[in-house]
mmCIF file of C-alpha atoms in Angstrom:
data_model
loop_
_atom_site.group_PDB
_atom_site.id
_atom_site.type_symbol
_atom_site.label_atom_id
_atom_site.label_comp_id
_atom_site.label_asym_id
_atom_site.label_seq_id
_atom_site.Cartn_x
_atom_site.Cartn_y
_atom_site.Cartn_z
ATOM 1 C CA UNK D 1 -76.547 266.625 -11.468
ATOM 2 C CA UNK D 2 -74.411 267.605 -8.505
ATOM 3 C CA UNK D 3 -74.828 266.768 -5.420
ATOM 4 C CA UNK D 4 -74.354 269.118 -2.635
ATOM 5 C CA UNK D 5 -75.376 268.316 0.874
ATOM 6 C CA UNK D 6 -74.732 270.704 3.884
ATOM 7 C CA UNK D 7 -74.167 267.724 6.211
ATOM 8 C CA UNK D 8 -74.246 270.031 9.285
ATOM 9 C CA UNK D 9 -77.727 271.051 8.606
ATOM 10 C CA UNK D 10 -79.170 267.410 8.385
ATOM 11 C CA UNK D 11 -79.874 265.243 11.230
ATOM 12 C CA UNK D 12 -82.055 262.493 9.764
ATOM 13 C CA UNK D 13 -81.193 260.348 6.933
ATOM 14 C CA UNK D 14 -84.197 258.475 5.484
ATOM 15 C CA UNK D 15 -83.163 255.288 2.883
ATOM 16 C CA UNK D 16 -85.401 252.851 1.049
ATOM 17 C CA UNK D 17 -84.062 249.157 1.029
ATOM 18 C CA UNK D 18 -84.505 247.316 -2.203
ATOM 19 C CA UNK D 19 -82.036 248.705 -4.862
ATOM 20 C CA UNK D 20 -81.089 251.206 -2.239
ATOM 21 C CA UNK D 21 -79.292 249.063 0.639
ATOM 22 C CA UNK D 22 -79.757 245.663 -1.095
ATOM 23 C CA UNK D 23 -78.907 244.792 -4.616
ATOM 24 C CA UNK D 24 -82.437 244.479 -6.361
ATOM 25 C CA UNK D 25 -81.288 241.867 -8.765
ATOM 26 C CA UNK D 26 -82.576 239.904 -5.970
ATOM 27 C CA UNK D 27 -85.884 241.364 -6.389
ATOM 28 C CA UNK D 28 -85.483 241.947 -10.343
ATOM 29 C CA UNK D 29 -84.669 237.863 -10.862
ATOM 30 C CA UNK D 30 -87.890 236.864 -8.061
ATOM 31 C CA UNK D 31 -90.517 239.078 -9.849
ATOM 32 C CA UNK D 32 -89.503 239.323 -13.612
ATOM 33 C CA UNK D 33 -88.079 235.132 -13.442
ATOM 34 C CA UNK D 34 -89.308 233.166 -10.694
ATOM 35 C CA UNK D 35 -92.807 234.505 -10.413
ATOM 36 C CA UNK D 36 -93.573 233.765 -14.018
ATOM 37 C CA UNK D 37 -91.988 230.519 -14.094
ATOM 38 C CA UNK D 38 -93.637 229.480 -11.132
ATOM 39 C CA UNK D 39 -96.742 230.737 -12.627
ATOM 40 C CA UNK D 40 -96.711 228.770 -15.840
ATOM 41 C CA UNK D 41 -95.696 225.654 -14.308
ATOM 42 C CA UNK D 42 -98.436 225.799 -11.718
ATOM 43 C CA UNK D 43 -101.138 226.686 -14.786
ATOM 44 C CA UNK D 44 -100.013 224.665 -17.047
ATOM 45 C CA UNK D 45 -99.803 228.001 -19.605
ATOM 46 C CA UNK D 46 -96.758 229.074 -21.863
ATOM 47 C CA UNK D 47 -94.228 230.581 -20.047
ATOM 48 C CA UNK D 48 -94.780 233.730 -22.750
ATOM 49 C CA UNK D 49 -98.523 234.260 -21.342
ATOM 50 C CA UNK D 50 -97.578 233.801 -18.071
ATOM 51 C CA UNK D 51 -95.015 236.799 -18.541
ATOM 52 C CA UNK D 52 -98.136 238.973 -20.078
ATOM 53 C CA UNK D 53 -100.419 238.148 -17.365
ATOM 54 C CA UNK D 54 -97.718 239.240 -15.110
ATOM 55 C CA UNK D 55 -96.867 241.998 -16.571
ATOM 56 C CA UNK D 56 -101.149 243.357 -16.758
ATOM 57 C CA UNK D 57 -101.467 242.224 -13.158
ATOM 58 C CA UNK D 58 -98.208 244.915 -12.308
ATOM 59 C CA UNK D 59 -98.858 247.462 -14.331
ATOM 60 C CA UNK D 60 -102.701 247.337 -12.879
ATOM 61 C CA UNK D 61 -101.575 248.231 -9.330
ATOM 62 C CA UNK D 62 -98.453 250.499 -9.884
ATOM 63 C CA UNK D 63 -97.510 252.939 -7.091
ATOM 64 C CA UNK D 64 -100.071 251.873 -4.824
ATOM 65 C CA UNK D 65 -99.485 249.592 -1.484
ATOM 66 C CA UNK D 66 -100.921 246.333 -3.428
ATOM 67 C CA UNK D 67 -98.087 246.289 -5.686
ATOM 68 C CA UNK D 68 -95.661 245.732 -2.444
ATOM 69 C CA UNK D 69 -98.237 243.564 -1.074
ATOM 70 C CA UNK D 70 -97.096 239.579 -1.028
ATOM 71 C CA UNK D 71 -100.802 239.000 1.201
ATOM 72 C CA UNK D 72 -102.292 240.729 -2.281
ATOM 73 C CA UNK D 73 -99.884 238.800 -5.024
ATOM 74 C CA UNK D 74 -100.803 235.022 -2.788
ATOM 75 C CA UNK D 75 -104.365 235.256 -3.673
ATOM 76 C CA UNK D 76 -104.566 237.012 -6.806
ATOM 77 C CA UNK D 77 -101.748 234.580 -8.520
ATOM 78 C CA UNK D 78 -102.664 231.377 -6.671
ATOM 79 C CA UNK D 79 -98.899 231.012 -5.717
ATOM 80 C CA UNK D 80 -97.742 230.852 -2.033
ATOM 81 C CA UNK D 81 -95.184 234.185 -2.247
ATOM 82 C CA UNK D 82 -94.488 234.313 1.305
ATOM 83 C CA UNK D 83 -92.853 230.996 1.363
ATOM 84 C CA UNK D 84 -91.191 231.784 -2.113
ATOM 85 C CA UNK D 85 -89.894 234.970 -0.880
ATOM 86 C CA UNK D 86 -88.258 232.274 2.283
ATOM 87 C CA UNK D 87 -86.975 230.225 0.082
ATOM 88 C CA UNK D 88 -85.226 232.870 -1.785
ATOM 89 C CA UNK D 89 -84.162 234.542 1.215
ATOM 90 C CA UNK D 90 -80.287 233.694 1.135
ATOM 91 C CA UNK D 91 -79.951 235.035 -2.258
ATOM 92 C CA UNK D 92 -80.248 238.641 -0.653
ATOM 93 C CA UNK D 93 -77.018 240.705 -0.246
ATOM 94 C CA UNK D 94 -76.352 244.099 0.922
ATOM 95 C CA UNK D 95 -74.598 246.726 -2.042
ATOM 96 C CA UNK D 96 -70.922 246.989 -1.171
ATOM 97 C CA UNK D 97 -71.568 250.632 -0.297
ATOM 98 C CA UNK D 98 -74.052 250.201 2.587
ATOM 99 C CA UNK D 99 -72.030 249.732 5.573
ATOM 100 C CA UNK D 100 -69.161 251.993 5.070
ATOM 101 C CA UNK D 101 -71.912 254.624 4.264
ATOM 102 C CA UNK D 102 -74.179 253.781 7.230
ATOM 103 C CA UNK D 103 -70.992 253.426 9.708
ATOM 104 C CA UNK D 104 -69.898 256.706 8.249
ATOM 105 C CA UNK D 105 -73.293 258.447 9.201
ATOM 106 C CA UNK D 106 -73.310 256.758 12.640
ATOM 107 C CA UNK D 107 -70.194 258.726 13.418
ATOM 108 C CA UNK D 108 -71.728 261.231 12.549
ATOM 109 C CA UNK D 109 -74.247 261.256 14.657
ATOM 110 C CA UNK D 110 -77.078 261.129 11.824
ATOM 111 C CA UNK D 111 -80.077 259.024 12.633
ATOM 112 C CA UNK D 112 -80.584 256.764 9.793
ATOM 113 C CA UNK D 113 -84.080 255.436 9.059
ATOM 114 C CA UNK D 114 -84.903 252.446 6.631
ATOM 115 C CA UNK D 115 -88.080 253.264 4.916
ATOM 116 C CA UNK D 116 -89.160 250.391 2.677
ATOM 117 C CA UNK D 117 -92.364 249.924 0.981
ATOM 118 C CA UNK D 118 -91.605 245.967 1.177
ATOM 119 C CA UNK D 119 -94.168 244.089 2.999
ATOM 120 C CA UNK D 120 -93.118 242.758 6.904
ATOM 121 C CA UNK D 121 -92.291 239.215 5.623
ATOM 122 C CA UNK D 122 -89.847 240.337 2.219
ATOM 123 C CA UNK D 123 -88.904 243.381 5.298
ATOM 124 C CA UNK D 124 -88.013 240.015 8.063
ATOM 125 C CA UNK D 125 -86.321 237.593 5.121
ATOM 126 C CA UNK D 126 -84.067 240.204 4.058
ATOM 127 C CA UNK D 127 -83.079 241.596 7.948
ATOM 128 C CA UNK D 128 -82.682 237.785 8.587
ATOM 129 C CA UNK D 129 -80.088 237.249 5.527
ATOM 130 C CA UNK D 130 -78.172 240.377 5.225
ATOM 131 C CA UNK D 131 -77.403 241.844 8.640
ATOM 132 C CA UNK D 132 -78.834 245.248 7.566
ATOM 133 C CA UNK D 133 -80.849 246.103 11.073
ATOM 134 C CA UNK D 134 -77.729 246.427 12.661
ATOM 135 C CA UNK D 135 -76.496 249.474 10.553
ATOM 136 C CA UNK D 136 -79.667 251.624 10.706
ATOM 137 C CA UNK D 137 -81.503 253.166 14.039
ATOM 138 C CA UNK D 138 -85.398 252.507 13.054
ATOM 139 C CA UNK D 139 -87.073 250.323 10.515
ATOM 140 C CA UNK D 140 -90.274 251.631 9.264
ATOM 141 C CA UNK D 141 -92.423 249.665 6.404
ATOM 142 C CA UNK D 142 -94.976 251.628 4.977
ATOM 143 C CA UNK D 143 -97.454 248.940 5.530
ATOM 144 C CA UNK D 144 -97.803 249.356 9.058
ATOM 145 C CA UNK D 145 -99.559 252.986 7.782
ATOM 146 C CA UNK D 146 -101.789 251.925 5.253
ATOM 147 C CA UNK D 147 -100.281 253.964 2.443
ATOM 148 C CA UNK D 148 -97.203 253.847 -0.157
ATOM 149 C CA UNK D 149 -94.021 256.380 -0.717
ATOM 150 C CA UNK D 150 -95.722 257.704 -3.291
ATOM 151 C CA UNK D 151 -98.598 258.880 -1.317
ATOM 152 C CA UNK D 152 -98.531 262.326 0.651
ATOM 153 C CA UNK D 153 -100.165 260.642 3.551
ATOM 154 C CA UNK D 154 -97.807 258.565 4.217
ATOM 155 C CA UNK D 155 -95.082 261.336 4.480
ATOM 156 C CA UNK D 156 -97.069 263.058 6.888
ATOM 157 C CA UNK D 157 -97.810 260.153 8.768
ATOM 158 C CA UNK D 158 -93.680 259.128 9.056
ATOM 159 C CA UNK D 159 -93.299 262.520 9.517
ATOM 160 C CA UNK D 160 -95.223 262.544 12.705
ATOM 161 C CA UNK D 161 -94.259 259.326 13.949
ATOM 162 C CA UNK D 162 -90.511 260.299 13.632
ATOM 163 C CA UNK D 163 -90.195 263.558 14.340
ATOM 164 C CA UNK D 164 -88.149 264.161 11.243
ATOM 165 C CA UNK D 165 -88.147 267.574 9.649
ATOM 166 C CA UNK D 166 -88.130 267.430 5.740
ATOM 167 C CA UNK D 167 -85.378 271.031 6.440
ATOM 168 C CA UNK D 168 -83.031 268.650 8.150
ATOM 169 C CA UNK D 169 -83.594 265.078 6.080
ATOM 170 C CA UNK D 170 -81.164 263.138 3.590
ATOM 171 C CA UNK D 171 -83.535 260.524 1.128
ATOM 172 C CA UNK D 172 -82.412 257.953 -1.089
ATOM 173 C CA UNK D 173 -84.544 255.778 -2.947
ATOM 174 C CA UNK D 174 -84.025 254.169 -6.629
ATOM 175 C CA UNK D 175 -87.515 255.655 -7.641
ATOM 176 C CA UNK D 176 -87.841 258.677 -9.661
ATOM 177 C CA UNK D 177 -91.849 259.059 -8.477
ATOM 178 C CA UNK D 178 -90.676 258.192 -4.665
ATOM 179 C CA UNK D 179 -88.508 261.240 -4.921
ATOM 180 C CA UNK D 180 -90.643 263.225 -6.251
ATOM 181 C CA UNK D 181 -93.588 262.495 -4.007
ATOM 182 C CA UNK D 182 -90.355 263.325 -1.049
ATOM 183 C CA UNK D 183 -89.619 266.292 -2.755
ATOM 184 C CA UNK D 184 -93.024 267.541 -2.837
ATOM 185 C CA UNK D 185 -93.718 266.744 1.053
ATOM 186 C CA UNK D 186 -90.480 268.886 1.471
ATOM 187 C CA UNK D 187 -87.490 266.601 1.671
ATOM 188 C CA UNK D 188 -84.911 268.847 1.359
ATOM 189 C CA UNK D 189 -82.060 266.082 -0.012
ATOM 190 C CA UNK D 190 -83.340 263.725 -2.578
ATOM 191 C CA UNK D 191 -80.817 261.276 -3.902
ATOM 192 C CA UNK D 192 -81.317 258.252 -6.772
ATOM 193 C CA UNK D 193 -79.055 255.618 -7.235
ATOM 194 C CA UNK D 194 -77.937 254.693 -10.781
ATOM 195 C CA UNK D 195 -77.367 251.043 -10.337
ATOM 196 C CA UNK D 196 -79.758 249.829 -8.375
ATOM 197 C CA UNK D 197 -79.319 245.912 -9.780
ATOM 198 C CA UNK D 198 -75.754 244.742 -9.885
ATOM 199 C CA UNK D 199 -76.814 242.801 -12.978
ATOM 200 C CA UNK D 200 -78.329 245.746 -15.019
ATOM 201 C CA UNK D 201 -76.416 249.055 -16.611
ATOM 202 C CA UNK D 202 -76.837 252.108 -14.822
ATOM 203 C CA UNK D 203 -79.783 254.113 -15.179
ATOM 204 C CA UNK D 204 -80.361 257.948 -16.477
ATOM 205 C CA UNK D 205 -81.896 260.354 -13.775
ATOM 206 C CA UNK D 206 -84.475 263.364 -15.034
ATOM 207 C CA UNK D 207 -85.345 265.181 -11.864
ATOM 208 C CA UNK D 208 -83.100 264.511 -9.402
ATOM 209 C CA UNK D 209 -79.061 264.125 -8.599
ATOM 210 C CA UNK D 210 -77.816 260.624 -8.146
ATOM 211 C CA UNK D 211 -75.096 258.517 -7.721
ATOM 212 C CA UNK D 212 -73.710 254.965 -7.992
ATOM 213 C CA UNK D 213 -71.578 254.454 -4.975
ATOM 214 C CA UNK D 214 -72.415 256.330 -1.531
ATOM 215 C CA UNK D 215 -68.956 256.208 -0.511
ATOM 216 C CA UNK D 216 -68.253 258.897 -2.404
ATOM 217 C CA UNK D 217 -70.375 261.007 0.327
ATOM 218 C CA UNK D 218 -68.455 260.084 2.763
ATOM 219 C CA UNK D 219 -65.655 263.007 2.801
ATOM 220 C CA UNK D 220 -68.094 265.572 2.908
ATOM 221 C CA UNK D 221 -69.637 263.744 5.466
ATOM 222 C CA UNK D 222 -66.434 263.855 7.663
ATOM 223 C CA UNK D 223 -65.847 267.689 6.788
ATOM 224 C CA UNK D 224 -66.545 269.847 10.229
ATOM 225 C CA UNK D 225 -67.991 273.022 9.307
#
């Protein structure tokens, strides 16, 4: 799909962080690897049923805030994730797209908003390791409201706490449901992102345009009307 932005009628540019801003093989290798690993060895179980159990305790809390929550994976898996995600924490990099893009809307004058559905702690390990605070103007996690992306409530409740008007907003997000849950509060822009894991081959899009390298927005970002 193409994607056609009329840069002078947005002033707010909302972008999710995982796969978004950050490579998510970083999250990909901690969830799908070291989780289950970690998870065998501290049950003593096959590292086969501890990918199963994994895989029934995810799919059981899908879209909702628990599935973000490392408070909620600590006591249901026995495992300390907090410290995990610490211990990981230097293996977090930005996407080689993120500043230029970021600088690029700072010229701009477009206020750029992280909106994450990461918990504080994976939200303060990744600020800590990649710089990325310094490139965007507010940092919202969706914890602090009590409800996911993918819930209508919590659009209203950003919504009001920014100021933003869905009209004037820009969203990117490697979710297909996150968009569409945007698209449906009124987000006027929705953007995916092909290649959200470095490691991975791109991904197909049904419902909305994306792309695999936002410096290709840049020109039209630059263009005065």
């Amino acid at each position: 799909m193409h994607i056609d932005i009329a840069w002078q009628d947005v002033d707010t540019v909302l972008l999710d962080m995982d796969g978004t801003l950050l490579d998510l093989a970083f999250d990909n290798h901690f969830w799908q690897k070291l989780v289950p690993e970690t998870l065998s060895l501290d049950r003593g179980i096959p590292l086969d049923e501890a990918h199963q159990l994994i895989r029934q305790e995810y799919h059981a809390v899908q879209h909702t805030l628990n599935w973000y929550c490392l408070d909620y994976w600590s006591e249901r898996l026995g495992l300390d994730i907090c410290a995990m995600t610490t211990a990981q924490g230097p293996n977090a990099i930005l996407r080689e797209d993120t500043a230029p893009f970021l600088a690029a809307l700072k010229a701009c004058g477009k206020r750029r908003i992280l909106l994450t559905n990461a918990h504080p702690h994976n939200l303060a390990v990744k600020l800590e390791h990649t710089g990325l605070a310094q490139h965007l103007d507010l940092l919202l996690s969706t914890h602090t409201f009590g409800y996911p992306k993918e819930d209508q409530r919590l659009w209203q409740a950003v919504a009001a706490h920014t100021g933003l008007e869905g009209a004037r907003t820009v969203f990117i997000d490697d979710s297909e449901p996150i968009l569409d849950a945007a698209a449906q509060f009124g987000i006027r822009y929705c953007l995916g992102v092909t290649n959200p894991d470095s490691g991975v081959t791109d991904k197909t899009w049904q419902r909305h345009p994306a792309l695999n390298d936002y410096r290709r927005l840049i020109p039209s970002l630059s263009v005065k009307e």
